[in-house]
XYZ file of C-alpha atoms in Angstrom:
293
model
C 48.894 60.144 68.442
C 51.637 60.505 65.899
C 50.794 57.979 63.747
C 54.264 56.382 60.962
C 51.829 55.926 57.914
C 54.362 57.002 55.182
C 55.987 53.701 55.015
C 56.261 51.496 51.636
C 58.532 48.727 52.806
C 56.984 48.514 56.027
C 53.563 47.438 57.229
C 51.446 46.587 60.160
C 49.580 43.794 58.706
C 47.138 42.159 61.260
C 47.103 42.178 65.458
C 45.992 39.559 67.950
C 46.640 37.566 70.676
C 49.978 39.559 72.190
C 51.297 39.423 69.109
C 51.862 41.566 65.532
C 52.270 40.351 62.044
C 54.132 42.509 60.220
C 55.726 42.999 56.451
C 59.213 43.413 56.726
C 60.168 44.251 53.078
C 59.639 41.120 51.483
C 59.354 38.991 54.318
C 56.704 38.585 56.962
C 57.283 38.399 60.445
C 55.244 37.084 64.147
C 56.404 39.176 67.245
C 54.924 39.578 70.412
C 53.340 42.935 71.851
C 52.297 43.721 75.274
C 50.176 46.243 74.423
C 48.068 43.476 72.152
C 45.943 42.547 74.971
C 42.623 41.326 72.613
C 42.194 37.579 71.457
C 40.557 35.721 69.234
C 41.093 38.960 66.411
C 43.469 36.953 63.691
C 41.827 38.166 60.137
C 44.624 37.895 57.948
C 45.797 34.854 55.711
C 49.305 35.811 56.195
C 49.466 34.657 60.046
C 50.674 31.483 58.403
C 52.580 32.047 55.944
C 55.131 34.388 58.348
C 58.754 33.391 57.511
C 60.080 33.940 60.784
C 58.084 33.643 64.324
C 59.594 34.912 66.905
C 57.654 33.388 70.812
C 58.392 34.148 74.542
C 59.141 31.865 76.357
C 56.697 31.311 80.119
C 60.788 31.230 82.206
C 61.437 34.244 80.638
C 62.962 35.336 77.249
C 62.000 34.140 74.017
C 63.254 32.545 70.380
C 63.050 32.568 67.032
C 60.868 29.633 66.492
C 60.227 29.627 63.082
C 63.320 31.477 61.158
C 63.284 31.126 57.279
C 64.744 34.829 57.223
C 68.368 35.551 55.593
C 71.316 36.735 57.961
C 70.113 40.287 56.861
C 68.184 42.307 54.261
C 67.306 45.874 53.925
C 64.235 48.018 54.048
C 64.052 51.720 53.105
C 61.752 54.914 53.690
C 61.173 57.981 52.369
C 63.924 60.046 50.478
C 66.767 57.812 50.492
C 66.940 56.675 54.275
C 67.918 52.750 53.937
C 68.448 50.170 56.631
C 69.899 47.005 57.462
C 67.866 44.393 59.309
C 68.899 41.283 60.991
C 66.898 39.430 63.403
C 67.847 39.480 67.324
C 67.839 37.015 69.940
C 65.217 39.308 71.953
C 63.128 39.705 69.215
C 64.434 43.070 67.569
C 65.035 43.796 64.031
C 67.052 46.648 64.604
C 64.772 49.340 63.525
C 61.948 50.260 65.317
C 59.463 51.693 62.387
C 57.119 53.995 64.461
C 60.242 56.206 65.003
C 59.789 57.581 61.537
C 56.973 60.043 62.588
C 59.678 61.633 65.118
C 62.049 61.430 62.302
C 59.916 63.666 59.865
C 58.925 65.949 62.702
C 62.514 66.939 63.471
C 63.393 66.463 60.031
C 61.443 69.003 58.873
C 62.759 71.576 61.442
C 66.616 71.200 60.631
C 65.743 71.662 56.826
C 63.794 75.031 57.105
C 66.537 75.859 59.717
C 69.223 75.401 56.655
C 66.672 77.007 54.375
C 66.497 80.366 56.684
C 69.952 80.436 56.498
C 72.347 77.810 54.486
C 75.428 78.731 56.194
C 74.310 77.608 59.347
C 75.553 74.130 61.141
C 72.420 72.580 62.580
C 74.449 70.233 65.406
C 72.517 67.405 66.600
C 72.978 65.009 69.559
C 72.031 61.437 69.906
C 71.816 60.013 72.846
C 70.970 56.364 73.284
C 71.050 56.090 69.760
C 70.699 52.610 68.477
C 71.103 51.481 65.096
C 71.031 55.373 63.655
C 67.688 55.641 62.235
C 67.376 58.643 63.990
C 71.048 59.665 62.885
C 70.439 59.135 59.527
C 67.236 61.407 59.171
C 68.806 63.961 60.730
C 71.753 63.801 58.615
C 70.457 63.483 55.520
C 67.917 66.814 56.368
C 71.428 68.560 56.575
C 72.439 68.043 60.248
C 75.752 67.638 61.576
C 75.421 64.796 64.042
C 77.385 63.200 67.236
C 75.377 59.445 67.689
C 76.182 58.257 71.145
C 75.423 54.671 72.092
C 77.162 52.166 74.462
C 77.033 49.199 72.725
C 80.118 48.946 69.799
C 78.207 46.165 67.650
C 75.194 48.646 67.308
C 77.191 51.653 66.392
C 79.016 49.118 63.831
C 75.540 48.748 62.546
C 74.677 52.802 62.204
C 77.728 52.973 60.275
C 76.782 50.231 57.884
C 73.381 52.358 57.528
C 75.161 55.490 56.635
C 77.112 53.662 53.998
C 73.103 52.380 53.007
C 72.040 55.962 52.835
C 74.735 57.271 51.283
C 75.864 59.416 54.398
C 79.674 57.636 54.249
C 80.955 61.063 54.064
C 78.750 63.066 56.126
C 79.586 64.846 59.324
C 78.595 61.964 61.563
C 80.578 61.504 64.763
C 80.322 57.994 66.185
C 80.994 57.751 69.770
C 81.166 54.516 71.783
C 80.313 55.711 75.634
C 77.782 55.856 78.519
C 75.211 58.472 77.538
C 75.034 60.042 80.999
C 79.093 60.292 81.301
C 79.046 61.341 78.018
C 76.983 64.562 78.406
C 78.840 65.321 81.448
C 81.628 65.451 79.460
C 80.154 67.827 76.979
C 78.981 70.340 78.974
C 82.737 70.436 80.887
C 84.068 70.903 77.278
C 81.292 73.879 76.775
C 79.824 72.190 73.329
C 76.355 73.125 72.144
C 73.658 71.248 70.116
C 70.504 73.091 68.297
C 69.074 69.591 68.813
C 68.860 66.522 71.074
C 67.558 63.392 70.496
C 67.258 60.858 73.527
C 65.684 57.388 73.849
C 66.941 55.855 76.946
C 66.005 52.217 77.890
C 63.373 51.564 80.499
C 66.131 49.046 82.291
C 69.736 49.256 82.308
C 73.170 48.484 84.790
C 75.614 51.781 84.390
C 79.110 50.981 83.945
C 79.868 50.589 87.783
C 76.993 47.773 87.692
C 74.689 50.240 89.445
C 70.770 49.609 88.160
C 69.239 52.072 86.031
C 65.349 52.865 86.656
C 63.909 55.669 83.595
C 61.362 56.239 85.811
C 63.808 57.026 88.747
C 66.443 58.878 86.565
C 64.518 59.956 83.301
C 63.971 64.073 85.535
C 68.402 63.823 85.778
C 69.213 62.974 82.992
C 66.546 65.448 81.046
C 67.562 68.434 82.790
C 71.531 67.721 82.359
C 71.546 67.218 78.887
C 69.309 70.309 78.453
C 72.235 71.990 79.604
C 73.715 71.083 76.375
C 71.206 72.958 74.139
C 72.016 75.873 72.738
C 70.910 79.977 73.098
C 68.774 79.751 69.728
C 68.237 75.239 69.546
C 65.801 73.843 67.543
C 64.260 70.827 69.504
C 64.649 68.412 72.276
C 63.288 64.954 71.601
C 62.362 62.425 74.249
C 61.471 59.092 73.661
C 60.584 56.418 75.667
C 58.915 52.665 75.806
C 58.667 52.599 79.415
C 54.655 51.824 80.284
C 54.784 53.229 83.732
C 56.238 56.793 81.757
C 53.220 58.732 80.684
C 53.562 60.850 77.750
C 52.174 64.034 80.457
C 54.821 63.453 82.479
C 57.464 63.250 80.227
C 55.849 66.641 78.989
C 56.330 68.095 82.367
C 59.123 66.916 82.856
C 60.571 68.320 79.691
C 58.632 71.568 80.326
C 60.669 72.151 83.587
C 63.702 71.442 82.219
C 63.676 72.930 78.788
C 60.432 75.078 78.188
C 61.297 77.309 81.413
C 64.236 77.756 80.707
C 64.545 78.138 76.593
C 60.947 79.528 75.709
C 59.419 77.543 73.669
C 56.640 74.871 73.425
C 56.356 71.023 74.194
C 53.606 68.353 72.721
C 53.456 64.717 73.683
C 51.502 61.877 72.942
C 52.140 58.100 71.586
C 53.817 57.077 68.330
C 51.282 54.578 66.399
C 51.426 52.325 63.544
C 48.611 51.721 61.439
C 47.250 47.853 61.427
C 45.922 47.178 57.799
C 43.303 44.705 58.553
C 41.536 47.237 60.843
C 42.251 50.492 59.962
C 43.241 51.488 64.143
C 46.566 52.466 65.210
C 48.853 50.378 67.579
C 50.496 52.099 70.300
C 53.801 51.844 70.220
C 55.615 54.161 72.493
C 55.743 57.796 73.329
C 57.467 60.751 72.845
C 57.669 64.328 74.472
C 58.523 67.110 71.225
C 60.006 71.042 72.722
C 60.093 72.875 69.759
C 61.946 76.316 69.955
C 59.147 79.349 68.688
């Protein structure tokens, strides 16, 4: 397990009951969990003093039920990374924090890449790519980045992050497009990328209202956009949150598409956070890591 321990502003307080109490900066927050499938483990004082509680409903959905947060507030990690937050109506805070231990893995790569030689433009794509916590990682390890996500109001929100980080005037590339008809387009226009970052959703509609499966498209769209990698790339990152996705398949998958092709090696596993009151990770996800040798 890759395990996000290096946050300050951030914490895992306490798990129970299909839900997680976390520290959000200064505020505490209830959310559900599937993967909290124990009861009766509630240790922490804090469980009610939470300023916002967020509760599924049994028809489906969910709501803030208890919501003494402001509009928005910011959290930050590591070297100058810094993030806006602002609660969701399905639960999200726009930031998902176990993502930081794929952000210092590739992090990590792109600077000793620019260390080995500074005049070199690491290019990164991606895909899928939310509020830009990935973006702004990358960037700010001395990337040149195209983010690529389909929603406008969430790439309005990686800009306002860049501003946060300082990355105003960094060679970020926001693009407002289908992921899938994006890369197409890419590899018609013969552009390369030294990375690639992708964290598709487990359930979507494409833009012709067709229904979109990972598990049914995840081996398509992998070996597409690893035609977009260049002769000497760095890493191909794939993320998912789909439970029926196993981090060994998403390694074989990527090692079909990617390792046989570009050399190489590939690790997966799950991305944790650490619960305070007991010391054990949470599952939160997995990734599949090719890493260029």
């Amino acid at each position: 397990m890759w395990c996000a321990d290096a946050w300050k502003d951030y914490e895992l307080i306490d798990t129970s009951d299909g839900e997680r109490l976390e520290r959000w900066g200064q505020y505490i927050l209830i959310r559900p969990d599937p993967q909290i499938i124990w009861k009766g483990c509630a240790r922490s004082p804090l469980w009610k003093k939470a300023d916002g509680i967020y509760r599924r409903s049994s028809t489906g959905g969910g709501a803030w039920v208890k919501n003494d947060l402001p509009q928005q507030w910011t959290i930050g990690y590591g070297d100058g990374l810094r993030f806006v937050l602002r609660p969701m109506g399905f639960k999200h805070t726009g930031l998902f924090p176990e993502q930081a231990a794929n952000w210092d893995w590739f992090s990590a790569l792109i600077r000793r890449a620019k260390a080995d030689n500074p005049d070199r433009t690491v290019r990164v794509l991606n895909l899928f790519a939310y509020t830009g916590g990935a973006t702004m990682a990358a960037a700010k390890a001395g990337a040149s980045v195209v983010h690529v996500d389909a929603a406008k109001g969430i790439v309005a929100q990686a800009k306002e992050n860049a501003q946060l980080c300082g990355l105003q005037d960094a060679p970020i590339r926001y693009i407002v497009d289908d992921c899938k008809k994006f890369v197409e387009r890419e590899l018609r226009r013969g552009n390369r990328y030294d990375g690639i970052i992708m964290d598709p959703p487990s359930y979507g509609r494409g833009p012709g209202g067709e229904v979109w499966k990972l598990e049914e498209n995840v081996d398509e769209l992998v070996g597409l956009t690893a035609g977009l990698l260049s002769d000497d790339a760095l890493f191909f990152l794939l993320n998912s949150y789909t439970t029926g996705l196993s981090p060994m398949t998403m390694n074989y998958i990527v090692d079909l598409k990617i390792k046989a092709s570009h050399g190489g090696h590939t690790e997966a596993g799950e991305l944790g956070l650490p619960v305070r009151q007991t010391g054990s990770p949470l599952p939160c996800g997995a990734a599949a890591r090719w890493e260029n040798d």
